[in-house]
């Protein structure tokens, strides 16, 4: 197929694709930057190579991934959180021989460049919150399908502005790039540590946030923002109190994951407060079902190609094409999905099943608690018991009284600890949390 970036540059040549502080990049400049990458690679690496990218700006990353696709390679997006010592292991895991952190000169585009929409377009790593991060392979076809589905549900127009509040090595950030590409809209790169300040400064129309980001934005600016048309919130449990607090914003709650190319289910515009407590219905083109074990299964065009491991693309789909997400959930009689938690995070305490996410959801319903993480620790009598890390201002006795009303006694954490500085608040690693907790309790 003809490269969709080239098509966007033909349709919207002077439209602004990226805003980076005071710098503007048009779709034509983005297209020419990608062409420069493609020509640079002709004399640098072999065809069909896996090429790692690290510490690049969003505009540079956007140019690289399409330049790599035109060349016939696959982009490996390394996370900015990874220290330099981890990069060799990530490159080895994805068969990447080279890693680039700079953008070569742009080049004129003399004829329509083609790309293979069915080969591996990009490899992204999962968050690794419970295990070693996996390398997830996506095709260009899948990314475009996900963007089309999203834009059907959440209207995105030329000159709309979507804030890149999530990095491009995160599926939620990369999905923004494709939505804007199809619509001729603008991506705005964050210029401060304040979401509210950036939204107001750049007249942002669209936002993608995790609940922690929404909490912080409301703490900075808890009133209407006229420019906003849509605020997409996902990435984990969203407390009902946070939904109520954000009632003046055009909220969309969603459920998705890296393997699903971002959104599987999303609420429509003007959803009721009751509906926003769900993840919405499947976007047009997705199929979902709940297995007999309560697991969410999905299949559809945005589904990933498989996991890259040991030089092979492993395809974890059953004989009917379903991907088993390892997340549990329920679908009500209106077709709304209610995610519950990870199957591999559930633990047993005294013969009772405990989903940490359920407890976290209740803890975060306190408006003073920004983040909660519940993990099991060994217990001589019950086998395992829940312990909680909390970020926010809380009084333990008052908190226990509130939990006693919302949860059975066996689900109330035995102890509470303040949030460690070394623990991320985006998608915190439960494995790291356990390592940090051990010296505190033994």
GROMACS .gro file of C-alpha atoms in nm:
model
  442
    1UNK     CA    1   0.000   0.000   0.000
    2UNK     CA    2   0.106   0.362  -0.038
    3UNK     CA    3   0.250   0.491   0.289
    4UNK     CA    4  -0.034   0.653   0.489
    5UNK     CA    5   0.201   0.931   0.602
    6UNK     CA    6   0.263   1.020   0.237
    7UNK     CA    7  -0.114   1.022   0.178
    8UNK     CA    8  -0.170   1.248   0.479
    9UNK     CA    9   0.099   1.488   0.353
   10UNK     CA   10  -0.071   1.502   0.014
   11UNK     CA   11  -0.411   1.570   0.172
   12UNK     CA   12  -0.293   1.809   0.447
   13UNK     CA   13   0.046   1.942   0.329
   14UNK     CA   14   0.051   2.255   0.545
   15UNK     CA   15  -0.144   2.120   0.841
   16UNK     CA   16   0.049   2.105   1.169
   17UNK     CA   17   0.133   1.748   1.264
   18UNK     CA   18   0.342   1.817   1.577
   19UNK     CA   19   0.372   2.109   1.816
   20UNK     CA   20   0.688   2.099   2.029
   21UNK     CA   21   0.701   2.414   2.240
   22UNK     CA   22   0.738   2.698   1.990
   23UNK     CA   23   0.831   2.462   1.704
   24UNK     CA   24   0.575   2.343   1.450
   25UNK     CA   25   0.617   2.053   1.209
   26UNK     CA   26   0.381   2.018   0.914
   27UNK     CA   27   0.269   1.691   0.759
   28UNK     CA   28   0.498   1.769   0.465
   29UNK     CA   29   0.798   1.805   0.700
   30UNK     CA   30   0.706   1.480   0.875
   31UNK     CA   31   0.681   1.301   0.540
   32UNK     CA   32   1.019   1.438   0.424
   33UNK     CA   33   1.183   1.346   0.755
   34UNK     CA   34   1.058   0.987   0.714
   35UNK     CA   35   1.197   0.981   0.359
   36UNK     CA   36   1.535   1.093   0.492
   37UNK     CA   37   1.533   0.800   0.734
   38UNK     CA   38   1.448   0.556   0.455
   39UNK     CA   39   1.734   0.679   0.235
   40UNK     CA   40   1.976   0.677   0.528
   41UNK     CA   41   1.892   0.314   0.604
   42UNK     CA   42   1.957   0.205   0.243
   43UNK     CA   43   2.329   0.238   0.307
   44UNK     CA   44   2.330   0.146   0.674
   45UNK     CA   45   2.146  -0.178   0.756
   46UNK     CA   46   2.016  -0.486   0.580
   47UNK     CA   47   1.661  -0.517   0.453
   48UNK     CA   48   1.395  -0.647   0.695
   49UNK     CA   49   1.614  -0.549   0.991
   50UNK     CA   50   1.476  -0.486   1.336
   51UNK     CA   51   1.591  -0.133   1.426
   52UNK     CA   52   1.583  -0.006   1.784
   53UNK     CA   53   1.492   0.354   1.871
   54UNK     CA   54   1.579   0.521   2.201
   55UNK     CA   55   1.568   0.871   2.356
   56UNK     CA   56   1.416   1.032   2.049
   57UNK     CA   57   1.160   1.313   2.052
   58UNK     CA   58   0.805   1.224   1.943
   59UNK     CA   59   0.855   1.396   1.606
   60UNK     CA   60   1.181   1.207   1.551
   61UNK     CA   61   1.020   0.878   1.655
   62UNK     CA   62   0.728   0.943   1.419
   63UNK     CA   63   0.972   1.004   1.132
   64UNK     CA   64   1.179   0.697   1.214
   65UNK     CA   65   0.894   0.446   1.233
   66UNK     CA   66   0.756   0.540   0.891
   67UNK     CA   67   1.104   0.567   0.741
   68UNK     CA   68   1.180   0.218   0.868
   69UNK     CA   69   0.854   0.086   0.721
   70UNK     CA   70   0.935   0.238   0.381
   71UNK     CA   71   1.278   0.080   0.396
   72UNK     CA   72   1.123  -0.259   0.473
   73UNK     CA   73   1.231  -0.295   0.835
   74UNK     CA   74   1.060  -0.307   1.173
   75UNK     CA   75   1.089  -0.049   1.452
   76UNK     CA   76   1.171  -0.157   1.807
   77UNK     CA   77   1.047   0.111   2.049
   78UNK     CA   78   1.259   0.112   2.363
   79UNK     CA   79   1.108   0.282   2.665
   80UNK     CA   80   1.255   0.603   2.795
   81UNK     CA   81   1.237   0.460   3.148
   82UNK     CA   82   1.486   0.186   3.066
   83UNK     CA   83   1.842   0.262   3.183
   84UNK     CA   84   2.122   0.227   2.929
   85UNK     CA   85   2.226  -0.105   3.087
   86UNK     CA   86   1.894  -0.263   2.984
   87UNK     CA   87   1.912  -0.163   2.617
   88UNK     CA   88   2.142  -0.449   2.502
   89UNK     CA   89   1.904  -0.707   2.653
   90UNK     CA   90   1.601  -0.545   2.486
   91UNK     CA   91   1.784  -0.538   2.153
   92UNK     CA   92   1.887  -0.902   2.187
   93UNK     CA   93   1.529  -1.003   2.271
   94UNK     CA   94   1.403  -0.841   1.949
   95UNK     CA   95   1.695  -0.925   1.717
   96UNK     CA   96   1.782  -0.558   1.676
   97UNK     CA   97   2.141  -0.510   1.561
   98UNK     CA   98   2.136  -0.131   1.561
   99UNK     CA   99   1.995   0.141   1.784
  100UNK     CA  100   1.949   0.503   1.677
  101UNK     CA  101   1.905   0.816   1.889
  102UNK     CA  102   1.932   1.085   1.621
  103UNK     CA  103   1.740   1.188   1.310
  104UNK     CA  104   1.922   1.196   0.972
  105UNK     CA  105   1.860   1.485   0.729
  106UNK     CA  106   1.523   1.508   0.557
  107UNK     CA  107   1.484   1.424   0.189
  108UNK     CA  108   1.244   1.518  -0.089
  109UNK     CA  109   0.976   1.263  -0.174
  110UNK     CA  110   0.980   1.222  -0.553
  111UNK     CA  111   0.728   0.936  -0.584
  112UNK     CA  112   0.469   0.769  -0.359
  113UNK     CA  113   0.657   0.537  -0.118
  114UNK     CA  114   0.503   0.198  -0.049
  115UNK     CA  115   0.489  -0.001   0.273
  116UNK     CA  116   0.391  -0.358   0.360
  117UNK     CA  117   0.094  -0.328   0.594
  118UNK     CA  118   0.111  -0.695   0.700
  119UNK     CA  119   0.473  -0.730   0.812
  120UNK     CA  120   0.589  -0.630   1.160
  121UNK     CA  121   0.563  -0.253   1.175
  122UNK     CA  122   0.661  -0.201   1.540
  123UNK     CA  123   0.767  -0.402   1.843
  124UNK     CA  124   0.664  -0.260   2.180
  125UNK     CA  125   0.734  -0.396   2.526
  126UNK     CA  126   0.456  -0.461   2.775
  127UNK     CA  127   0.474  -0.278   3.106
  128UNK     CA  128   0.609  -0.585   3.284
  129UNK     CA  129   0.413  -0.494   3.598
  130UNK     CA  130   0.391  -0.861   3.702
  131UNK     CA  131   0.656  -1.035   3.493
  132UNK     CA  132   0.936  -0.987   3.242
  133UNK     CA  133   0.820  -0.744   2.969
  134UNK     CA  134   0.714  -0.914   2.644
  135UNK     CA  135   0.793  -0.786   2.295
  136UNK     CA  136   0.457  -0.729   2.125
  137UNK     CA  137   0.452  -0.721   1.743
  138UNK     CA  138   0.200  -0.504   1.559
  139UNK     CA  139   0.138  -0.460   1.188
  140UNK     CA  140   0.059  -0.131   1.016
  141UNK     CA  141  -0.279  -0.279   0.922
  142UNK     CA  142  -0.357  -0.332   1.290
  143UNK     CA  143  -0.255   0.019   1.396
  144UNK     CA  144  -0.467   0.177   1.123
  145UNK     CA  145  -0.767  -0.041   1.209
  146UNK     CA  146  -0.744   0.062   1.574
  147UNK     CA  147  -0.725   0.430   1.479
  148UNK     CA  148  -1.027   0.405   1.249
  149UNK     CA  149  -1.233   0.236   1.519
  150UNK     CA  150  -1.138   0.503   1.771
  151UNK     CA  151  -1.212   0.791   1.535
  152UNK     CA  152  -1.557   0.646   1.461
  153UNK     CA  153  -1.640   0.663   1.832
  154UNK     CA  154  -1.452   0.979   1.932
  155UNK     CA  155  -1.467   1.231   1.650
  156UNK     CA  156  -1.127   1.377   1.556
  157UNK     CA  157  -1.105   1.655   1.298
  158UNK     CA  158  -0.831   1.848   1.120
  159UNK     CA  159  -0.694   2.120   1.352
  160UNK     CA  160  -0.800   1.925   1.661
  161UNK     CA  161  -0.514   1.886   1.907
  162UNK     CA  162  -0.437   1.566   2.098
  163UNK     CA  163  -0.188   1.606   2.383
  164UNK     CA  164   0.085   1.341   2.387
  165UNK     CA  165   0.040   1.276   2.758
  166UNK     CA  166   0.164   0.918   2.701
  167UNK     CA  167   0.495   0.833   2.533
  168UNK     CA  168   0.509   0.679   2.185
  169UNK     CA  169   0.671   0.364   2.322
  170UNK     CA  170   0.344   0.316   2.515
  171UNK     CA  171   0.056   0.176   2.307
  172UNK     CA  172  -0.169   0.455   2.433
  173UNK     CA  173   0.074   0.713   2.297
  174UNK     CA  174   0.145   0.536   1.968
  175UNK     CA  175  -0.230   0.502   1.908
  176UNK     CA  176  -0.263   0.883   1.928
  177UNK     CA  177  -0.015   0.916   1.642
  178UNK     CA  178  -0.225   0.699   1.410
  179UNK     CA  179  -0.556   0.863   1.507
  180UNK     CA  180  -0.412   1.207   1.430
  181UNK     CA  181  -0.250   1.081   1.109
  182UNK     CA  182  -0.582   0.957   0.970
  183UNK     CA  183  -0.763   1.275   1.068
  184UNK     CA  184  -0.498   1.532   0.976
  185UNK     CA  185  -0.502   1.645   1.340
  186UNK     CA  186  -0.217   1.778   1.556
  187UNK     CA  187  -0.013   1.606   1.826
  188UNK     CA  188   0.109   1.839   2.100
  189UNK     CA  189   0.420   1.739   2.290
  190UNK     CA  190   0.413   1.816   2.662
  191UNK     CA  191   0.617   2.121   2.756
  192UNK     CA  192   0.569   2.122   3.134
  193UNK     CA  193   0.505   1.894   3.430
  194UNK     CA  194   0.153   2.029   3.457
  195UNK     CA  195  -0.114   1.864   3.243
  196UNK     CA  196  -0.363   2.140   3.312
  197UNK     CA  197  -0.113   2.409   3.212
  198UNK     CA  198  -0.039   2.236   2.882
  199UNK     CA  199  -0.408   2.175   2.807
  200UNK     CA  200  -0.488   2.542   2.863
  201UNK     CA  201  -0.178   2.678   2.687
  202UNK     CA  202  -0.228   2.480   2.367
  203UNK     CA  203  -0.611   2.468   2.353
  204UNK     CA  204  -0.604   2.088   2.367
  205UNK     CA  205  -0.917   1.917   2.234
  206UNK     CA  206  -0.835   1.551   2.310
  207UNK     CA  207  -0.660   1.379   2.600
  208UNK     CA  208  -0.557   1.021   2.683
  209UNK     CA  209  -0.497   0.971   3.055
  210UNK     CA  210  -0.458   0.706   3.319
  211UNK     CA  211  -0.654   0.770   3.637
  212UNK     CA  212  -0.348   0.903   3.822
  213UNK     CA  213  -0.299   1.169   3.554
  214UNK     CA  214  -0.666   1.265   3.570
  215UNK     CA  215  -0.641   1.294   3.948
  216UNK     CA  216  -0.340   1.525   3.920
  217UNK     CA  217  -0.497   1.738   3.648
  218UNK     CA  218  -0.809   1.791   3.858
  219UNK     CA  219  -0.590   1.883   4.154
  220UNK     CA  220  -0.434   2.154   3.938
  221UNK     CA  221  -0.749   2.276   3.763
  222UNK     CA  222  -1.087   2.156   3.887
  223UNK     CA  223  -1.316   2.351   3.654
  224UNK     CA  224  -1.437   2.337   3.294
  225UNK     CA  225  -1.187   2.359   3.006
  226UNK     CA  226  -1.373   2.495   2.702
  227UNK     CA  227  -1.136   2.355   2.437
  228UNK     CA  228  -1.171   1.991   2.549
  229UNK     CA  229  -1.388   1.764   2.335
  230UNK     CA  230  -1.284   1.423   2.473
  231UNK     CA  231  -1.090   1.282   2.767
  232UNK     CA  232  -1.011   0.911   2.725
  233UNK     CA  233  -0.933   0.744   3.059
  234UNK     CA  234  -0.802   0.389   3.096
  235UNK     CA  235  -0.496   0.188   3.192
  236UNK     CA  236  -0.647   0.045   3.509
  237UNK     CA  237  -0.927   0.086   3.763
  238UNK     CA  238  -1.101   0.426   3.764
  239UNK     CA  239  -1.254   0.511   4.102
  240UNK     CA  240  -1.619   0.615   4.092
  241UNK     CA  241  -1.536   0.919   4.305
  242UNK     CA  242  -1.290   1.033   4.037
  243UNK     CA  243  -1.559   0.994   3.769
  244UNK     CA  244  -1.794   1.207   3.979
  245UNK     CA  245  -1.525   1.467   4.041
  246UNK     CA  246  -1.455   1.487   3.665
  247UNK     CA  247  -1.823   1.521   3.577
  248UNK     CA  248  -1.762   1.855   3.406
  249UNK     CA  249  -1.523   1.692   3.155
  250UNK     CA  250  -1.619   1.502   2.835
  251UNK     CA  251  -1.509   1.163   2.972
  252UNK     CA  252  -1.475   0.832   2.790
  253UNK     CA  253  -1.376   0.529   2.997
  254UNK     CA  254  -1.199   0.248   2.814
  255UNK     CA  255  -1.040  -0.095   2.842
  256UNK     CA  256  -0.748  -0.209   2.631
  257UNK     CA  257  -0.392  -0.334   2.640
  258UNK     CA  258  -0.073  -0.339   2.433
  259UNK     CA  259  -0.172  -0.661   2.260
  260UNK     CA  260  -0.505  -0.511   2.152
  261UNK     CA  261  -0.351  -0.208   1.984
  262UNK     CA  262  -0.504   0.021   2.249
  263UNK     CA  263  -0.886   0.026   2.287
  264UNK     CA  264  -1.107  -0.281   2.290
  265UNK     CA  265  -1.408  -0.123   2.460
  266UNK     CA  266  -1.487   0.246   2.509
  267UNK     CA  267  -1.788   0.443   2.622
  268UNK     CA  268  -1.955   0.673   2.364
  269UNK     CA  269  -1.981   1.054   2.383
  270UNK     CA  270  -2.214   1.189   2.653
  271UNK     CA  271  -2.219   0.862   2.844
  272UNK     CA  272  -2.409   0.863   3.172
  273UNK     CA  273  -2.222   0.850   3.503
  274UNK     CA  274  -2.347   0.494   3.545
  275UNK     CA  275  -2.211   0.389   3.205
  276UNK     CA  276  -1.876   0.556   3.279
  277UNK     CA  277  -1.831   0.310   3.565
  278UNK     CA  278  -1.795   0.044   3.293
  279UNK     CA  279  -1.541   0.022   3.009
  280UNK     CA  280  -1.817   0.062   2.752
  281UNK     CA  281  -1.900  -0.165   2.460
  282UNK     CA  282  -1.661  -0.313   2.200
  283UNK     CA  283  -1.562  -0.066   1.929
  284UNK     CA  284  -1.708  -0.148   1.587
  285UNK     CA  285  -1.511  -0.439   1.441
  286UNK     CA  286  -1.408  -0.603   1.767
  287UNK     CA  287  -1.554  -0.926   1.901
  288UNK     CA  288  -1.534  -1.014   2.270
  289UNK     CA  289  -1.660  -1.290   2.493
  290UNK     CA  290  -1.621  -1.404   2.851
  291UNK     CA  291  -1.492  -1.758   2.894
  292UNK     CA  292  -1.630  -2.008   3.145
  293UNK     CA  293  -1.343  -1.908   3.374
  294UNK     CA  294  -1.445  -1.541   3.354
  295UNK     CA  295  -1.158  -1.443   3.122
  296UNK     CA  296  -1.196  -1.172   2.858
  297UNK     CA  297  -1.129  -1.303   2.506
  298UNK     CA  298  -1.097  -1.079   2.200
  299UNK     CA  299  -1.049  -1.097   1.825
  300UNK     CA  300  -1.049  -0.830   1.556
  301UNK     CA  301  -0.839  -0.637   1.305
  302UNK     CA  302  -0.629  -0.437   1.559
  303UNK     CA  303  -0.514  -0.754   1.736
  304UNK     CA  304  -0.137  -0.791   1.758
  305UNK     CA  305   0.057  -1.036   1.541
  306UNK     CA  306   0.216  -1.220   1.834
  307UNK     CA  307   0.507  -1.209   2.078
  308UNK     CA  308   0.862  -1.194   1.942
  309UNK     CA  309   1.080  -1.436   2.137
  310UNK     CA  310   1.396  -1.626   2.052
  311UNK     CA  311   1.395  -1.525   1.682
  312UNK     CA  312   1.035  -1.643   1.635
  313UNK     CA  313   0.695  -1.475   1.628
  314UNK     CA  314   0.483  -1.671   1.874
  315UNK     CA  315   0.109  -1.648   1.804
  316UNK     CA  316  -0.089  -1.704   2.127
  317UNK     CA  317  -0.432  -1.747   1.970
  318UNK     CA  318  -0.667  -2.043   2.002
  319UNK     CA  319  -0.801  -2.240   1.706
  320UNK     CA  320  -1.085  -1.991   1.660
  321UNK     CA  321  -0.858  -1.686   1.657
  322UNK     CA  322  -0.940  -1.567   2.008
  323UNK     CA  323  -0.674  -1.396   2.217
  324UNK     CA  324  -0.703  -1.487   2.584
  325UNK     CA  325  -0.622  -1.162   2.765
  326UNK     CA  326  -0.565  -1.313   3.113
  327UNK     CA  327  -0.793  -1.036   3.242
  328UNK     CA  328  -1.119  -1.125   3.407
  329UNK     CA  329  -1.441  -0.935   3.354
  330UNK     CA  330  -1.818  -0.937   3.320
  331UNK     CA  331  -2.054  -0.821   3.045
  332UNK     CA  332  -2.395  -0.698   3.159
  333UNK     CA  333  -2.726  -0.730   2.977
  334UNK     CA  334  -2.658  -0.399   2.797
  335UNK     CA  335  -2.333  -0.529   2.653
  336UNK     CA  336  -2.113  -0.316   2.879
  337UNK     CA  337  -1.780  -0.461   2.990
  338UNK     CA  338  -1.672  -0.445   3.353
  339UNK     CA  339  -1.307  -0.555   3.391
  340UNK     CA  340  -1.224  -0.714   3.726
  341UNK     CA  341  -0.853  -0.789   3.734
  342UNK     CA  342  -0.563  -1.002   3.618
  343UNK     CA  343  -0.594  -1.379   3.652
  344UNK     CA  344  -0.223  -1.398   3.734
  345UNK     CA  345  -0.254  -1.140   4.015
  346UNK     CA  346  -0.529  -1.316   4.207
  347UNK     CA  347  -0.409  -1.487   4.525
  348UNK     CA  348  -0.568  -1.707   4.790
  349UNK     CA  349  -0.587  -1.611   5.156
  350UNK     CA  350  -0.730  -1.868   5.396
  351UNK     CA  351  -0.911  -2.037   5.107
  352UNK     CA  352  -1.063  -1.710   4.978
  353UNK     CA  353  -0.984  -1.565   4.634
  354UNK     CA  354  -0.856  -1.207   4.642
  355UNK     CA  355  -0.820  -0.978   4.339
  356UNK     CA  356  -0.583  -0.691   4.432
  357UNK     CA  357  -0.751  -0.459   4.179
  358UNK     CA  358  -1.083  -0.479   4.367
  359UNK     CA  359  -0.919  -0.357   4.688
  360UNK     CA  360  -0.723  -0.090   4.499
  361UNK     CA  361  -1.045   0.037   4.343
  362UNK     CA  362  -1.205   0.082   4.685
  363UNK     CA  363  -0.893   0.246   4.831
  364UNK     CA  364  -0.873   0.492   4.541
  365UNK     CA  365  -1.238   0.586   4.583
  366UNK     CA  366  -1.109   0.805   4.868
  367UNK     CA  367  -1.048   1.143   4.700
  368UNK     CA  368  -0.737   1.194   4.913
  369UNK     CA  369  -0.567   0.879   4.780
  370UNK     CA  370  -0.399   0.928   4.443
  371UNK     CA  371  -0.262   0.575   4.399
  372UNK     CA  372  -0.297   0.236   4.565
  373UNK     CA  373  -0.114  -0.091   4.506
  374UNK     CA  374  -0.209  -0.412   4.685
  375UNK     CA  375   0.028  -0.711   4.692
  376UNK     CA  376   0.025  -1.044   4.879
  377UNK     CA  377   0.282  -1.133   5.140
  378UNK     CA  378   0.343  -1.472   5.307
  379UNK     CA  379   0.140  -1.544   5.621
  380UNK     CA  380   0.185  -1.841   5.854
  381UNK     CA  381  -0.185  -1.895   5.923
  382UNK     CA  382  -0.359  -1.783   5.599
  383UNK     CA  383  -0.091  -1.857   5.342
  384UNK     CA  384  -0.099  -1.503   5.200
  385UNK     CA  385  -0.240  -1.169   5.317
  386UNK     CA  386  -0.284  -0.834   5.137
  387UNK     CA  387  -0.059  -0.536   5.210
  388UNK     CA  388  -0.115  -0.191   5.054
  389UNK     CA  389   0.110   0.090   4.933
  390UNK     CA  390  -0.071   0.425   4.929
  391UNK     CA  391   0.013   0.762   4.775
  392UNK     CA  392  -0.184   1.045   4.928
  393UNK     CA  393  -0.304   1.190   5.257
  394UNK     CA  394  -0.483   0.932   5.471
  395UNK     CA  395  -0.555   0.847   5.833
  396UNK     CA  396  -0.532   0.470   5.883
  397UNK     CA  397  -0.810   0.426   6.137
  398UNK     CA  398  -1.057   0.627   5.928
  399UNK     CA  399  -0.951   0.432   5.621
  400UNK     CA  400  -1.010   0.098   5.794
  401UNK     CA  401  -1.358   0.207   5.902
  402UNK     CA  402  -1.448   0.294   5.544
  403UNK     CA  403  -1.303  -0.033   5.409
  404UNK     CA  404  -1.506  -0.231   5.663
  405UNK     CA  405  -1.824  -0.102   5.498
  406UNK     CA  406  -1.709  -0.170   5.141
  407UNK     CA  407  -1.518  -0.500   5.171
  408UNK     CA  408  -1.541  -0.829   5.359
  409UNK     CA  409  -1.295  -0.847   5.647
  410UNK     CA  410  -1.061  -1.092   5.476
  411UNK     CA  411  -0.998  -0.844   5.191
  412UNK     CA  412  -0.892  -0.554   5.413
  413UNK     CA  413  -0.511  -0.511   5.399
  414UNK     CA  414  -0.325  -0.604   5.715
  415UNK     CA  415  -0.089  -0.306   5.686
  416UNK     CA  416  -0.051   0.019   5.494
  417UNK     CA  417   0.275   0.174   5.376
  418UNK     CA  418   0.354   0.509   5.216
  419UNK     CA  419   0.430   0.502   4.843
  420UNK     CA  420   0.805   0.445   4.778
  421UNK     CA  421   0.978   0.714   4.570
  422UNK     CA  422   1.134   0.447   4.347
  423UNK     CA  423   0.793   0.303   4.250
  424UNK     CA  424   0.627   0.441   3.936
  425UNK     CA  425   0.271   0.571   3.964
  426UNK     CA  426   0.190   0.499   3.597
  427UNK     CA  427   0.195   0.120   3.583
  428UNK     CA  428   0.378   0.024   3.902
  429UNK     CA  429   0.568  -0.302   3.905
  430UNK     CA  430   0.423  -0.543   4.158
  431UNK     CA  431   0.747  -0.740   4.151
  432UNK     CA  432   0.944  -0.427   4.249
  433UNK     CA  433   0.687  -0.344   4.515
  434UNK     CA  434   0.737  -0.687   4.671
  435UNK     CA  435   1.113  -0.640   4.676
  436UNK     CA  436   1.074  -0.300   4.841
  437UNK     CA  437   0.827  -0.437   5.095
  438UNK     CA  438   1.028  -0.733   5.222
  439UNK     CA  439   1.272  -0.528   5.437
  440UNK     CA  440   0.974  -0.346   5.591
  441UNK     CA  441   0.790  -0.652   5.719
  442UNK     CA  442   1.067  -0.898   5.803
   0.00000   0.00000   0.00000
